Short mmCIF file of C-alpha atoms and ligand atoms in Angstrom, two decimals:
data_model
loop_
_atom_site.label_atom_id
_atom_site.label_comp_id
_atom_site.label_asym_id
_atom_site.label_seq_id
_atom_site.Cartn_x
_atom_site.Cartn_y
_atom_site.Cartn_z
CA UNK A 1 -79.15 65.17 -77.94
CA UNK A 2 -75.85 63.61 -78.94
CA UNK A 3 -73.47 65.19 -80.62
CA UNK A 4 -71.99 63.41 -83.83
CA UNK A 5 -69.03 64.72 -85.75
CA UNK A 6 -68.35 63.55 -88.96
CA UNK A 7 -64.89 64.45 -91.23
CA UNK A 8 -65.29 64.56 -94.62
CA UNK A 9 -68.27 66.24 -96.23
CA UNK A 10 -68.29 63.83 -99.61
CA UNK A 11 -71.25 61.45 -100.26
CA UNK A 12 -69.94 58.56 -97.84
CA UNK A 13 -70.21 61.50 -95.14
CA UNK A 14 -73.18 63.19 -96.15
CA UNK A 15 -75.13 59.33 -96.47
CA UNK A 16 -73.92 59.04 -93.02
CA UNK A 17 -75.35 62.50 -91.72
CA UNK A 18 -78.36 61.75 -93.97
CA UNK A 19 -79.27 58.06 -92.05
CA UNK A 20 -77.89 59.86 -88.57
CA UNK A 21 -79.96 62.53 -88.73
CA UNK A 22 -83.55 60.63 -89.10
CA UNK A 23 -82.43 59.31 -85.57
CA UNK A 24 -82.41 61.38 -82.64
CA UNK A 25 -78.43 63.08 -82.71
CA UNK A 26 -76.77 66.50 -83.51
CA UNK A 27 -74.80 65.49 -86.64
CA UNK A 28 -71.97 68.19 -87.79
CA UNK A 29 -69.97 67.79 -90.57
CA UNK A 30 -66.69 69.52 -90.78
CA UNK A 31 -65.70 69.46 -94.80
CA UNK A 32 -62.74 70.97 -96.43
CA UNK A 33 -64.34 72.54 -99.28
CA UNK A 34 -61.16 74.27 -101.06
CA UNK A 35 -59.41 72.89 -104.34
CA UNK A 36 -60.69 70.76 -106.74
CA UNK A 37 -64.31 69.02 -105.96
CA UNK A 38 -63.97 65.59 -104.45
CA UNK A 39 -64.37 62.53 -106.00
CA UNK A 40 -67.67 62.45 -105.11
CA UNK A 41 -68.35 64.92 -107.70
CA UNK A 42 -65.99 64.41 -110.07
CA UNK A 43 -66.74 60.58 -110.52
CA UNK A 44 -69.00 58.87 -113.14
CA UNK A 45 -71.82 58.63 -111.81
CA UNK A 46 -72.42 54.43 -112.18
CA UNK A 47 -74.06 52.82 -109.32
CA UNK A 48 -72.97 49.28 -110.09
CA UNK A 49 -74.13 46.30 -108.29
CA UNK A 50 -72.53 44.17 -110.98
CA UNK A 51 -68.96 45.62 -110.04
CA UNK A 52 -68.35 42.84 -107.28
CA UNK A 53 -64.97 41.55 -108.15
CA UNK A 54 -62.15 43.55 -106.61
CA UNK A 55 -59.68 45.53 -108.59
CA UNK A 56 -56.81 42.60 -106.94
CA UNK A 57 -55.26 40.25 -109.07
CA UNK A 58 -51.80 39.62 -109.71
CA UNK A 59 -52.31 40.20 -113.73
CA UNK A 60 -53.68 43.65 -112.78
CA UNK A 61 -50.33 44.60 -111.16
CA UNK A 62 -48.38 42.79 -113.47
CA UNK A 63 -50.42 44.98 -116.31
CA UNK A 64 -49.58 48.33 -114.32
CA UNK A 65 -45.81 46.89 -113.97
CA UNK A 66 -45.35 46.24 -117.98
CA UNK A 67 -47.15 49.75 -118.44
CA UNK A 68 -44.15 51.62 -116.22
CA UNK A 69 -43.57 54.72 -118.31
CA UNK A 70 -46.51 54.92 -120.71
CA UNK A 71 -47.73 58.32 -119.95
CA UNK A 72 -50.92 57.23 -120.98
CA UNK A 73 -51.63 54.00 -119.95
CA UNK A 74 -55.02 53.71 -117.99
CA UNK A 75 -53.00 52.22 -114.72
CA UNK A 76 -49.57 53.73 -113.65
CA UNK A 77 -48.03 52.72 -110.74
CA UNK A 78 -45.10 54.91 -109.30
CA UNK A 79 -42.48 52.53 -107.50
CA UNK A 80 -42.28 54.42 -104.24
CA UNK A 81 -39.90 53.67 -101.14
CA UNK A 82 -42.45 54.82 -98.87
CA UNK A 83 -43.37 52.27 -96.06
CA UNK A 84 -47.04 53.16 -96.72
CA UNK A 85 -47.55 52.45 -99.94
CA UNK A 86 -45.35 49.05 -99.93
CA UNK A 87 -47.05 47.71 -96.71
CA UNK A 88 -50.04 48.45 -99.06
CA UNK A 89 -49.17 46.59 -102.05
CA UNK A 90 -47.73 43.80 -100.15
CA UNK A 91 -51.84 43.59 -98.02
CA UNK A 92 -53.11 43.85 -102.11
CA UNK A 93 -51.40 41.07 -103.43
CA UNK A 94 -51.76 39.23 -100.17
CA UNK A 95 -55.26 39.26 -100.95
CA UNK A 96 -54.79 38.89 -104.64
CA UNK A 97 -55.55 35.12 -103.15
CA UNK A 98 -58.75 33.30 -104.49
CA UNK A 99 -59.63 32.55 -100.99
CA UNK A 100 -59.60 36.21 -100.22
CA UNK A 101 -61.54 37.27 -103.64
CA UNK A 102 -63.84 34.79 -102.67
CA UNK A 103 -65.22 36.05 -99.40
CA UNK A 104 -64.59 39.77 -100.56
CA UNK A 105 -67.12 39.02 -103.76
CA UNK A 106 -69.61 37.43 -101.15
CA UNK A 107 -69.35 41.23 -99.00
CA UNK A 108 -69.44 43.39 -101.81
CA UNK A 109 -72.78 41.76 -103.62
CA UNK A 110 -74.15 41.99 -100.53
CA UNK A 111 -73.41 45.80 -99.51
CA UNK A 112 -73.90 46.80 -103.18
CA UNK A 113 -77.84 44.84 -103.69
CA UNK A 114 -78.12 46.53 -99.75
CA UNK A 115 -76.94 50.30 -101.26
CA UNK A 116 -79.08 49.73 -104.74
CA UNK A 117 -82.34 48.55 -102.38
CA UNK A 118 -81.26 52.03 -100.61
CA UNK A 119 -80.88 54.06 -103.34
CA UNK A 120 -84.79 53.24 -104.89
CA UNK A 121 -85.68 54.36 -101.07
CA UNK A 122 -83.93 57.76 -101.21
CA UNK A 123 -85.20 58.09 -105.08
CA UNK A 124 -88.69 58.05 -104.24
CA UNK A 125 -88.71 59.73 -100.40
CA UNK A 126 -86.82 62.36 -101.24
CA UNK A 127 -88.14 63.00 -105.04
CA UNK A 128 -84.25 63.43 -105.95
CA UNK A 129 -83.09 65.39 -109.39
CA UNK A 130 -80.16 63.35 -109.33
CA UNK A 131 -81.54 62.05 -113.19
CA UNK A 132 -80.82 58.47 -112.25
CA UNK A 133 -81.74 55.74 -114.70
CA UNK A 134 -81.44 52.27 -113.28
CA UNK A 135 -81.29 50.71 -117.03
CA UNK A 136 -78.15 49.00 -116.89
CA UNK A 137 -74.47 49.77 -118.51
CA UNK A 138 -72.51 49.27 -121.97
CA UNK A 139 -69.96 47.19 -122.55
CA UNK A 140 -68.14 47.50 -125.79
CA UNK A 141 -64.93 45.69 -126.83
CA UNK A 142 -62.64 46.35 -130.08
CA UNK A 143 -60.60 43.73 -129.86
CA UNK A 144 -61.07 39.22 -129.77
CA UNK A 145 -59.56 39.12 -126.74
CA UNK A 146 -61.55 41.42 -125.03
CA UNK A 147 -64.78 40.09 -126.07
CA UNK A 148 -63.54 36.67 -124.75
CA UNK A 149 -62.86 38.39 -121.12
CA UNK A 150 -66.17 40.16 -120.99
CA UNK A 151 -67.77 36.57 -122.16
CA UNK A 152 -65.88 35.57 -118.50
CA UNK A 153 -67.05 38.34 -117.18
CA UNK A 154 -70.88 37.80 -118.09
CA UNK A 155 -70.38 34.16 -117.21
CA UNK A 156 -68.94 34.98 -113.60
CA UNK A 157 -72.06 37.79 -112.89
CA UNK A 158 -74.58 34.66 -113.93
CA UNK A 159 -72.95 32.30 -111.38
CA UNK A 160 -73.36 35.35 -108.55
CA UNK A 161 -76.87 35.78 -109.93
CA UNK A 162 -76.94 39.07 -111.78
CA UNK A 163 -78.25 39.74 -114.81
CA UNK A 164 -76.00 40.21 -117.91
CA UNK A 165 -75.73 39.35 -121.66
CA UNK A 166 -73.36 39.24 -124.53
CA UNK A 167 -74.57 41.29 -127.42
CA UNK A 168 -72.91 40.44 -130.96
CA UNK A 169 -71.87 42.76 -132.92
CA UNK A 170 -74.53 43.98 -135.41
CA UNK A 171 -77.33 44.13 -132.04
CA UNK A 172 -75.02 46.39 -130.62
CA UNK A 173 -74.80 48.80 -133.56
CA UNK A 174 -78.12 48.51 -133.65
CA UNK A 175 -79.26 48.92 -130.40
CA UNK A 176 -76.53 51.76 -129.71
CA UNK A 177 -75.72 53.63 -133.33
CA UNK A 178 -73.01 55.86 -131.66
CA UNK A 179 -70.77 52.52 -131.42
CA UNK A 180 -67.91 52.55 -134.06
CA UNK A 181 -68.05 50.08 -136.49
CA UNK A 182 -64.58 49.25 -135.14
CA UNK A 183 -66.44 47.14 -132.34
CA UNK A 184 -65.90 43.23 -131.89
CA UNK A 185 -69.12 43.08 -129.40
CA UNK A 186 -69.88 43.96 -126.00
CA UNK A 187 -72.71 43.46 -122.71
CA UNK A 188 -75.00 45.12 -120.97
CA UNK A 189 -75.04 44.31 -117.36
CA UNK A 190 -78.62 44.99 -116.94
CA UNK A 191 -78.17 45.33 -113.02
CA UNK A 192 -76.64 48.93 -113.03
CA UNK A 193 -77.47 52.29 -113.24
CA UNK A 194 -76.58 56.03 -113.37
CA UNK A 195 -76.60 59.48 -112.38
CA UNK A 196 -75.45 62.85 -111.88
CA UNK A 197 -72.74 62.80 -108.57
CA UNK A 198 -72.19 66.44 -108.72
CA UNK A 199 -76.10 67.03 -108.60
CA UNK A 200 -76.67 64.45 -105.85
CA UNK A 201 -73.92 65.44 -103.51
CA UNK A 202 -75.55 69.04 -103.65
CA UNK A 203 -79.28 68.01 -103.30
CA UNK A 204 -78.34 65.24 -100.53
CA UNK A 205 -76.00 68.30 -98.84
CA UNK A 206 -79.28 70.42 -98.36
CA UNK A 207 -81.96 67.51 -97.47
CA UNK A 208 -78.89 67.48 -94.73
CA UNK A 209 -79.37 70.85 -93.80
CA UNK A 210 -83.19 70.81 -93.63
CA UNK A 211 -82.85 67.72 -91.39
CA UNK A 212 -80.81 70.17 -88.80
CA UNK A 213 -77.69 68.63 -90.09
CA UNK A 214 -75.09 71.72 -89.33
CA UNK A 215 -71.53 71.89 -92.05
CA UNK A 216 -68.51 73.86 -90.56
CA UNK A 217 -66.58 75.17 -93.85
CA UNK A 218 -62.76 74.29 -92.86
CA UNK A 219 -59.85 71.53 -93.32
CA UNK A 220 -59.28 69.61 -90.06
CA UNK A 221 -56.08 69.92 -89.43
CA UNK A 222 -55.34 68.48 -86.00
CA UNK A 223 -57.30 65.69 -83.96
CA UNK A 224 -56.92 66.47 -80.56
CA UNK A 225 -56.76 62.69 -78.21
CA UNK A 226 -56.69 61.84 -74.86
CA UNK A 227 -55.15 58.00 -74.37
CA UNK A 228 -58.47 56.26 -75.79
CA UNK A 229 -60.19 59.04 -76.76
CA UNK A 230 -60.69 62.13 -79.34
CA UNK A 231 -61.52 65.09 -77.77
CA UNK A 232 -61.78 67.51 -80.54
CA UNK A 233 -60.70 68.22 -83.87
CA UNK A 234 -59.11 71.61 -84.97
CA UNK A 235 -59.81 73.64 -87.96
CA UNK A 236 -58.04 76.68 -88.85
CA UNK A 237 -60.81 78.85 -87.37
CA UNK A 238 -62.39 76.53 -84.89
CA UNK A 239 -61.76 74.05 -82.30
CA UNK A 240 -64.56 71.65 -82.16
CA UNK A 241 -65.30 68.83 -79.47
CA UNK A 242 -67.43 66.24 -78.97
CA UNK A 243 -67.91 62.67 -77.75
CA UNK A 244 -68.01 60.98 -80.86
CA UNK A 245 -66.43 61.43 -84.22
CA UNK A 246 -66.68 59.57 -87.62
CA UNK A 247 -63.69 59.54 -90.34
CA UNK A 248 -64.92 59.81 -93.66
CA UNK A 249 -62.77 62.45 -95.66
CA UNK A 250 -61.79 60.05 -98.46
CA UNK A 251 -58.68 59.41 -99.47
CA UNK A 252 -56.79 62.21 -96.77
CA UNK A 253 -58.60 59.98 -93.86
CA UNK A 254 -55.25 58.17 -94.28
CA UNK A 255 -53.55 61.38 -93.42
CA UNK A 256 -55.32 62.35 -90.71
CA UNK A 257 -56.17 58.66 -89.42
CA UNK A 258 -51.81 59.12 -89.35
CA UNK A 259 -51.87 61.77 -87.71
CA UNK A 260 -53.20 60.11 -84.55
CA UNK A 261 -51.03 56.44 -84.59
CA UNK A 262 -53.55 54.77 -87.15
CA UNK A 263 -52.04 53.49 -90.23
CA UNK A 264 -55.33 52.67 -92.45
CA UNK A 265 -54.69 49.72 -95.09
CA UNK A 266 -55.16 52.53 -98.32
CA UNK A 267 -53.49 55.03 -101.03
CA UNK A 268 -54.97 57.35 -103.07
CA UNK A 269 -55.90 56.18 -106.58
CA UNK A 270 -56.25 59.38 -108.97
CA UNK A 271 -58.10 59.19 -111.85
CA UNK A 272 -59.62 62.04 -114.51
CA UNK A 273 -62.60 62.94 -116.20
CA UNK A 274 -63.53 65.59 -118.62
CA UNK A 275 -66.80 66.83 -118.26
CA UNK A 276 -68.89 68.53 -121.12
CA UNK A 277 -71.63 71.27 -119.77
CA UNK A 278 -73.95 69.98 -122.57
CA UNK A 279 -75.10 66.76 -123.81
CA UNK A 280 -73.02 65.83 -127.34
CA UNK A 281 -74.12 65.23 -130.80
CA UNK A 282 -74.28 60.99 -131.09
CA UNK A 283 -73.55 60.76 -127.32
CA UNK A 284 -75.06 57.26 -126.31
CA UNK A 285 -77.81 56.23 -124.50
CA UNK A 286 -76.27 54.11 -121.59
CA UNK A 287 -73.15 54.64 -120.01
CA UNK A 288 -70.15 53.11 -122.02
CA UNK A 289 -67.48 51.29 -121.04
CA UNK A 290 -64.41 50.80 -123.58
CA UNK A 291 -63.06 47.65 -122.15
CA UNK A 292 -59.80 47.67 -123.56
CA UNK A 293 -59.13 51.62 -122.62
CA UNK A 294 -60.81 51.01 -119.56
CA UNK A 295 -62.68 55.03 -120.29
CA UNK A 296 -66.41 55.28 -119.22
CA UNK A 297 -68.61 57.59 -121.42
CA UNK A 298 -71.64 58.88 -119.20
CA UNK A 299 -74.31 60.37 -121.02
CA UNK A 300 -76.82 62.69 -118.94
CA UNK A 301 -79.64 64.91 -120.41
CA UNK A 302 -77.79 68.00 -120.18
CA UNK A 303 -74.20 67.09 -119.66
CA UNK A 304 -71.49 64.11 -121.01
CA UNK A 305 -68.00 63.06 -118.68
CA UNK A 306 -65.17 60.56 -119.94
CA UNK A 307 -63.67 59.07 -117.24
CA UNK A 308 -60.76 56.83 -116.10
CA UNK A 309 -57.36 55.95 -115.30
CA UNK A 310 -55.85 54.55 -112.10
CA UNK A 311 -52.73 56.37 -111.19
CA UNK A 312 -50.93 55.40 -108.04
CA UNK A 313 -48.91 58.42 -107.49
CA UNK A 314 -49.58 59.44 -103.95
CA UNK A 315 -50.97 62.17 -102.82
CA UNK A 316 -50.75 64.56 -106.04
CA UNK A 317 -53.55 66.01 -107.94
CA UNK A 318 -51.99 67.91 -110.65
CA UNK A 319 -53.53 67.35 -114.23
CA UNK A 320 -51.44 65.61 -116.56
CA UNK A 321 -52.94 66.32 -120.09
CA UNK A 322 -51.50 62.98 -121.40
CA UNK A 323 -54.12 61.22 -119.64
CA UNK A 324 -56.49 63.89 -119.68
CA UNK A 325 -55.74 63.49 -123.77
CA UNK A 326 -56.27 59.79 -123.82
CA UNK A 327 -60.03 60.17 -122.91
CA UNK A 328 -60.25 61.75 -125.86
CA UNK A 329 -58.67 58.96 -127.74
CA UNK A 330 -60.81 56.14 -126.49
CA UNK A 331 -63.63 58.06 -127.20
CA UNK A 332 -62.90 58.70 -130.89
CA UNK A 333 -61.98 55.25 -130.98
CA UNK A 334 -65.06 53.41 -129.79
CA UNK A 335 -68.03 56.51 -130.24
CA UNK A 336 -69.53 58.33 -133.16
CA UNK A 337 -70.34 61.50 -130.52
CA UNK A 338 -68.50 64.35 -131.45
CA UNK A 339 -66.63 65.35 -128.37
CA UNK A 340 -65.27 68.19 -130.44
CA UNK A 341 -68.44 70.41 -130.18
CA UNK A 342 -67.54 72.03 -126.93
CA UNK A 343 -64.36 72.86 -124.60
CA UNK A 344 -64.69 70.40 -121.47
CA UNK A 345 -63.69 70.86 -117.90
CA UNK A 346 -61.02 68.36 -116.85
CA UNK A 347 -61.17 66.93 -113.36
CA UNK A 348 -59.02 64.78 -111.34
CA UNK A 349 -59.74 63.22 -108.16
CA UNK A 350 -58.58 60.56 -105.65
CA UNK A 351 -59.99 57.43 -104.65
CA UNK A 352 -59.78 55.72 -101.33
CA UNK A 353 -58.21 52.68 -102.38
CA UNK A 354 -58.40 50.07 -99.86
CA UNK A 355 -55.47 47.25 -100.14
CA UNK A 356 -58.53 44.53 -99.41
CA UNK A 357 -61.51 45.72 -102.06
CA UNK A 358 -63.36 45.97 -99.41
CA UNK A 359 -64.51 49.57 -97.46
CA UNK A 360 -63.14 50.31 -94.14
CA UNK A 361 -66.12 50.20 -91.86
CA UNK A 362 -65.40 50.06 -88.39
CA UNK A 363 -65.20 51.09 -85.06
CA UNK A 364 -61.58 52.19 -84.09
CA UNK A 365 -59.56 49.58 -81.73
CA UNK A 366 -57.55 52.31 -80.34
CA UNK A 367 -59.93 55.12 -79.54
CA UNK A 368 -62.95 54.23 -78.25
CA UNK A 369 -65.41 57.43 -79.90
CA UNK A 370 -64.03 57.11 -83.50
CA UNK A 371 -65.81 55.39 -86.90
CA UNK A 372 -64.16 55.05 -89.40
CA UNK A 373 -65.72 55.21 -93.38
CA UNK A 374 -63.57 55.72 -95.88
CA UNK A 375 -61.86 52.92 -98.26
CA UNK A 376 -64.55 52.03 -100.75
CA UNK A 377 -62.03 52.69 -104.01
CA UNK A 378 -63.93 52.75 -107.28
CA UNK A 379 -67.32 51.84 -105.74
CA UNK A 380 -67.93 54.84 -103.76
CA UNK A 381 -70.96 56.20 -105.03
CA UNK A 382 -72.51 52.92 -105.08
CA UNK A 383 -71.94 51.76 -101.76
CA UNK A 384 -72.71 55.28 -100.35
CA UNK A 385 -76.40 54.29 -99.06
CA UNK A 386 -75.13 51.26 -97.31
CA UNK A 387 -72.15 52.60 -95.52
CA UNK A 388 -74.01 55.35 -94.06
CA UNK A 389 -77.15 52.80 -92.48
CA UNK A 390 -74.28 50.61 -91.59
CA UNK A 391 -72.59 53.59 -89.89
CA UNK A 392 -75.87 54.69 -88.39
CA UNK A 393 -76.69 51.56 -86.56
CA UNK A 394 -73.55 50.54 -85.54
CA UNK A 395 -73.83 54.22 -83.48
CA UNK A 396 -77.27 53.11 -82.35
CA UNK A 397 -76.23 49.85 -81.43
CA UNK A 398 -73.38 50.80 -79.59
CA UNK A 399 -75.83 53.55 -77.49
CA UNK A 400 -78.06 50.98 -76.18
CA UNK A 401 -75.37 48.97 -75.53
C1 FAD B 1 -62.49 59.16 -112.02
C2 FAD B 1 -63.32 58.46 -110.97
C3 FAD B 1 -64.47 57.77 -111.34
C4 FAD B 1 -65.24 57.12 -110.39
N1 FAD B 1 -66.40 56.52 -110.79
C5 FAD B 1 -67.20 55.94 -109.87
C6 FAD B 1 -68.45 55.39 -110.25
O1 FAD B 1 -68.85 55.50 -111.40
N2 FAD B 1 -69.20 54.77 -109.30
C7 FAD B 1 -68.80 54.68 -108.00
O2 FAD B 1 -69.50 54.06 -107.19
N3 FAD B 1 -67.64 55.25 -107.59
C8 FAD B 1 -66.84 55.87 -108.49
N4 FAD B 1 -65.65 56.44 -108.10
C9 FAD B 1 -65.25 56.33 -106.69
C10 FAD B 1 -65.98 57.33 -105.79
O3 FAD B 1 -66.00 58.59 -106.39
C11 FAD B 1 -65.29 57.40 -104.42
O4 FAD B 1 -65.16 56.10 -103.88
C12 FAD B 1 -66.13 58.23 -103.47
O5 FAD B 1 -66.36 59.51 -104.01
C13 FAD B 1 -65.48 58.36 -102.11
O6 FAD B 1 -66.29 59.21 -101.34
P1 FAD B 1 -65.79 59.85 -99.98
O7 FAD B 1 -66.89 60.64 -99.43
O8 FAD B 1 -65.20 58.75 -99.14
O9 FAD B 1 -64.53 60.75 -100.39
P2 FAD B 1 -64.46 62.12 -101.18
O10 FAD B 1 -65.42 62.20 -102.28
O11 FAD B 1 -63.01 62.29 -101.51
O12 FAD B 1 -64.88 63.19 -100.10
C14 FAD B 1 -64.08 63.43 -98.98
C15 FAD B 1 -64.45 64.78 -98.40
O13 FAD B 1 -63.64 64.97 -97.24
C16 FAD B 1 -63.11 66.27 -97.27
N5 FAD B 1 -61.82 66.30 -96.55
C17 FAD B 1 -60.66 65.68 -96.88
N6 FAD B 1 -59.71 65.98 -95.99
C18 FAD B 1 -60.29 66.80 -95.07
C19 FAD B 1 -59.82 67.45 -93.91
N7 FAD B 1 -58.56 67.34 -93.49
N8 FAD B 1 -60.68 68.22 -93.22
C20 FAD B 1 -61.97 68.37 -93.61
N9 FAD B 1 -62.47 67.77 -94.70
C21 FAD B 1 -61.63 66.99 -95.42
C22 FAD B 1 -62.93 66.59 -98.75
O14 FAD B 1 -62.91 67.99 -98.96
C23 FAD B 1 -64.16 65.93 -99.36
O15 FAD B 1 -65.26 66.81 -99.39
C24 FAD B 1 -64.85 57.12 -109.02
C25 FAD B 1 -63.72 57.84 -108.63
C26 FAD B 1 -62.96 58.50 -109.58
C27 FAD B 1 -61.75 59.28 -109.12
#
């Protein structure tokens, strides 16, 4: 049997083991498991096959420039001399280009109705507890100008063929009563769903494990390489070889991809969430999203997380309460549920940002026994299904080859 080593133990890495290990291969995953949970935990649990324009635009950048300082504000960019992070801005606004959104919105529909096709598969072989509900997410805005944008917004989904609507005002206090009366109007994009993360990363961690999947505890901390070729990774216990390896440790991949002469086109994008152990008094029945705060409310039976913010800070994960406070905020702004009825546990986490949109999927050019799977940004969880069959068959492609 053929040995398979993947790095990184969140979802993108355990979808990968998950598709791997129905084929005939020794999969290992070596995770890091100390700190804070990763983003695959700690995000908000939409799977969102409507989310198929990339975060690049050069009003998005221009946004985070005029926001410089706000503690607050839901994007902060730190001006940093680092050759990393401006060869990455430079790639982002390079494909800030319509030409480049174009093709980008073609991939991502694609990968994300491929992931969501995936998902129902999972749901229903593997009788998950995840608690996801496929029926669709809230839009609500507070202000005119915001309701015109989501009207664009709705407008663009139609032309790509998925399903959305504007809802005026009074429907939307009527179909969701913990909406403020503060609200201008929102959508639902009726394509997306939700779940738990934290649940399905643990439940999809021991299907893994009953499919002979094997997890080494420990933070790789060296990749050992030959010219063309890894020969092992090291751990702080362990030194552990094989002929193939996959990258898919989030965010740090760019670290370690570093480490060995790859420069990978991404940053890490923090962002926050505060999570409430029980479900909340008025908490709504879809997910919300408060377009002008840019905070998502996730309701689950037992449980409730605000979520946001896109800080481009490098590679720090300290809390700042400012932001962590601001959650707050939006929520009192927009909902009636009374967030006040229990201490929550704040969370904050890095994304993978890719400078493209797009998730780095690919075979390495300079050693020939490394994948790499990391990059997917703020669509992680969504495109988790796909990225591991992708990963899978490019592995089985490339044995018969
Ligand atoms: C606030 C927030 C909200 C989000 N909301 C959504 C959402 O609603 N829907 C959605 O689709 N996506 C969402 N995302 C994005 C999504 O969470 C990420 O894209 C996704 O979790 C990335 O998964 P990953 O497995 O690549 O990385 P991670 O989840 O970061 O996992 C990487 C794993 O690799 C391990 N690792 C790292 N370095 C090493 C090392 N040196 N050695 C060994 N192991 C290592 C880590 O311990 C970790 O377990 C959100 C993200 C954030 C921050």
């Amino acid at each position: 049997m053929e040995k398979i080593v993947i790095i990184g133990g969140g979802i993108i890495g355990q979808f990968t083991a998950y598709y791997l290990s129905k084929s005939d291969y020794e999969v290992v995953i070596v995770d890091d498991a100390t700190g804070m949970p990763p983003a695959s935990s700690g995000n908000c649990g939409l799977v969102t096959p409507s989310h198929i324009a990339p975060l690049n635009s050069f009003s998005a950048m221009l946004q985070g420039v005029k926001w410089l300082g706000k503690k607050d504000a839901p994007l902060s960019i730190k001006p940093q001399l680092d050759g990393a992070f401006i060869k990455w801005f430079l790639s982002f606004m390079w494909h800030s280009r319509k030409s480049s959104i174009k093709k980008v919105v073609a991939v991502r529909n694609e990968m994300l109705q491929s992931s969501w096709r995936l998902y129902q598969e999972y749901l229903t072989s593997e009788l998950s507890e995840s608690a996801f509900k496929p029926d669709g997410l809230m839009f609500v805005a507070n202000s005119k100008s915001g309701f015109q944008t989501l009207k664009k917004e709705v407008e663009f989904l139609s032309s790509n063929s998925l399903s959305s609507e504007i809802i005026t005002k009074s429907k939307l206090l009527d179909l969701e009563p913990s909406i403020k009366d503060d609200a201008v109007g929102g959508a639902i994009f009726h394509t997306d769903g939700w779940l738990r993360p934290d649940r399905l990363l643990e439940e999809i961690k021991k299907i893994n494990n009953k499919n002979g999947v094997k997890t080494y505890t420990g933070q790789v901390t060296e990749i050992n390489t030959t010219r063309n070729s890894i020969t092992s990774i090291q751990t702080e216990q362990d030194e552990i070889s094989s002929n193939k390896f996959i990258l898919a440790a989030g965010a740090p991949s760019y670290l370690l991809a570093r480490k060995i002469g790859i420069s990978l086109p991404m940053i890490p994008g923090k962002g926050y969430n505060l999570t409430y152990a029980t479900s909340l008094k008025n908490q709504p029945k879809l997910p919300v999203y408060m377009f002008e705060k840019k905070v998502v409310a996730t309701p689950w039976a037992d449980g409730f997380r605000l979520g946001s913010t896109m800080e481009f800070t490098g590679f720090d994960n300290s809390l700042n309460t400012k932001r962590l406070e601001a959650l707050k905020r939006a929520s009192k702004e927009y909902l009636h549920t009374d967030i006040d009825q229990s201490d929550p546990q704040p969370w904050a986490g890095w994304r993978p940002m890719s400078s493209r949109g797009l998730p780095i999927i690919e075979q390495s050019n300079k050693y020939k026994n490394l994948i790499i799977a990391t990059g997917h940004g703020m669509l992680g969880l969504s495109l988790a299904p796909a990225t591991g069959q992708i990963i899978s068959e490019l592995i089985k492609k490339g044995d018969s080859n």
